[in-house]
Amino acid sequence: MLTASPAPPRCPAPRPAVPLLPPLLRRAAPALLGYLAVRTLGLLVLAHWAHLKGHGVWPTLATSWDSDWYLGIADHGYDQDLVHHSSLAFFPLYPALIKAVAAVTPGSRASVGLVIAGVCSLCAALGIFAVGERLHGRRTGAVLVVLWGASPVAVVEWMGYTESLFTALAAGALYAVLAGRWGWAAGLAVAAGLTRPTGIAVAAAVSVAALLAARRGDRPALVAAFAAPLGWLGFTGWVGLRLGRWDGYLAVQRTWANEWDGGAVTLRTLRGLLLHARQPQLFLVAVSAVLVVAAALYVLSAADRQPVPLLVFTGVLLLVVLGSGGVYFPRARFLLPGFPLLLPVALAVARARFAAAAVVLGGAALSSAWLGGYMLLVWPGPP
């Protein structure tokens, strides 16, 4: 009896020498390259300017102003001083990351903080691209990333500050909401609430969107709605317990002369700078322009009917920043994570001719690079 001979063994398909990038990262590659180009230009301008003034770039980026506070918390923990500026005003996630990473890597904690900020800026760029692509396509997503990297105060994205970490968490949380991934949205919102006071804006965006989804019978969304604010509530509650008073975090903010006044100080300062000052300081004019343009872009975003979570996030962010009665000059930096405000501009640039888009993006990159150097090397206060 004849029997069939066994089939020859199949040869395994050859594996590529280099693994393929995940799809999102591959689609985002042009956006990330554009972001790196813009920020590298800013770094080169800053380095040349610092050389002319006899300053070092590394200490300027890693150990100045708020960076020193975060490094102090990583080194010694929090104080309980309510007479002078209190370190309890600074949220704990970034210094905790510095301490944890520095424990297992070589180099100083200042260098580690700078590396964390740089890595987080790339994560933020990826998250911003993902949001822009999901709403309006790859071209708009790429333009949105470049605009964020070329914003007037974008130099802080590569400083030992929390803006890059917070923007990465906010962008990830907003993308997760748009994708209906409630566990990720809630977790990232909790982390954002442990990073900056404006983490309440991320929590509000996730909670509002989740409650709307829960009305349609989505049970995981209901859990996310209540979990999202836990990071922000947890830290501010811990500050209150540590100080033995229910308004502990508000008392801490008062040590920094920072109280919410509904925008009275903002309007008074804007009027003084733009209408009455004969020789206003350049950086304060730039900050004022950012605030006015941000408010106008919010109106355009609402007219464009952006998704609810994006409008809630930027709306609460604007409410906190513009309504603050504290110091005026850092407010442009406080709005840096509000990347959805740039969507109307990104849409217009993405639809424009190549030459017009190149002029807009190139001009933004050059002005951002110059203002970054001015802000850190000429302006006498914090960015």
GROMACS .gro file of C-alpha atoms in nm, residues 29-39 145-146:
model
   13
   29ALA     CA    1   0.818   5.995   1.325
   30PRO     CA    2   0.799   6.311   1.107
   31ALA     CA    3   0.628   6.500   1.390
   32LEU     CA    4   0.892   6.391   1.641
   33LEU     CA    5   1.174   6.484   1.403
   34GLY     CA    6   1.016   6.825   1.351
   35TYR     CA    7   0.985   6.870   1.726
   36LEU     CA    8   1.349   6.773   1.782
   37ALA     CA    9   1.460   7.015   1.509
   38VAL     CA   10   1.270   7.306   1.664
   39ARG     CA   11   1.390   7.242   2.016
  145VAL     CA   12   0.346   6.898   1.768
  146VAL     CA   13   0.577   7.147   1.596
   0.00000   0.00000   0.00000
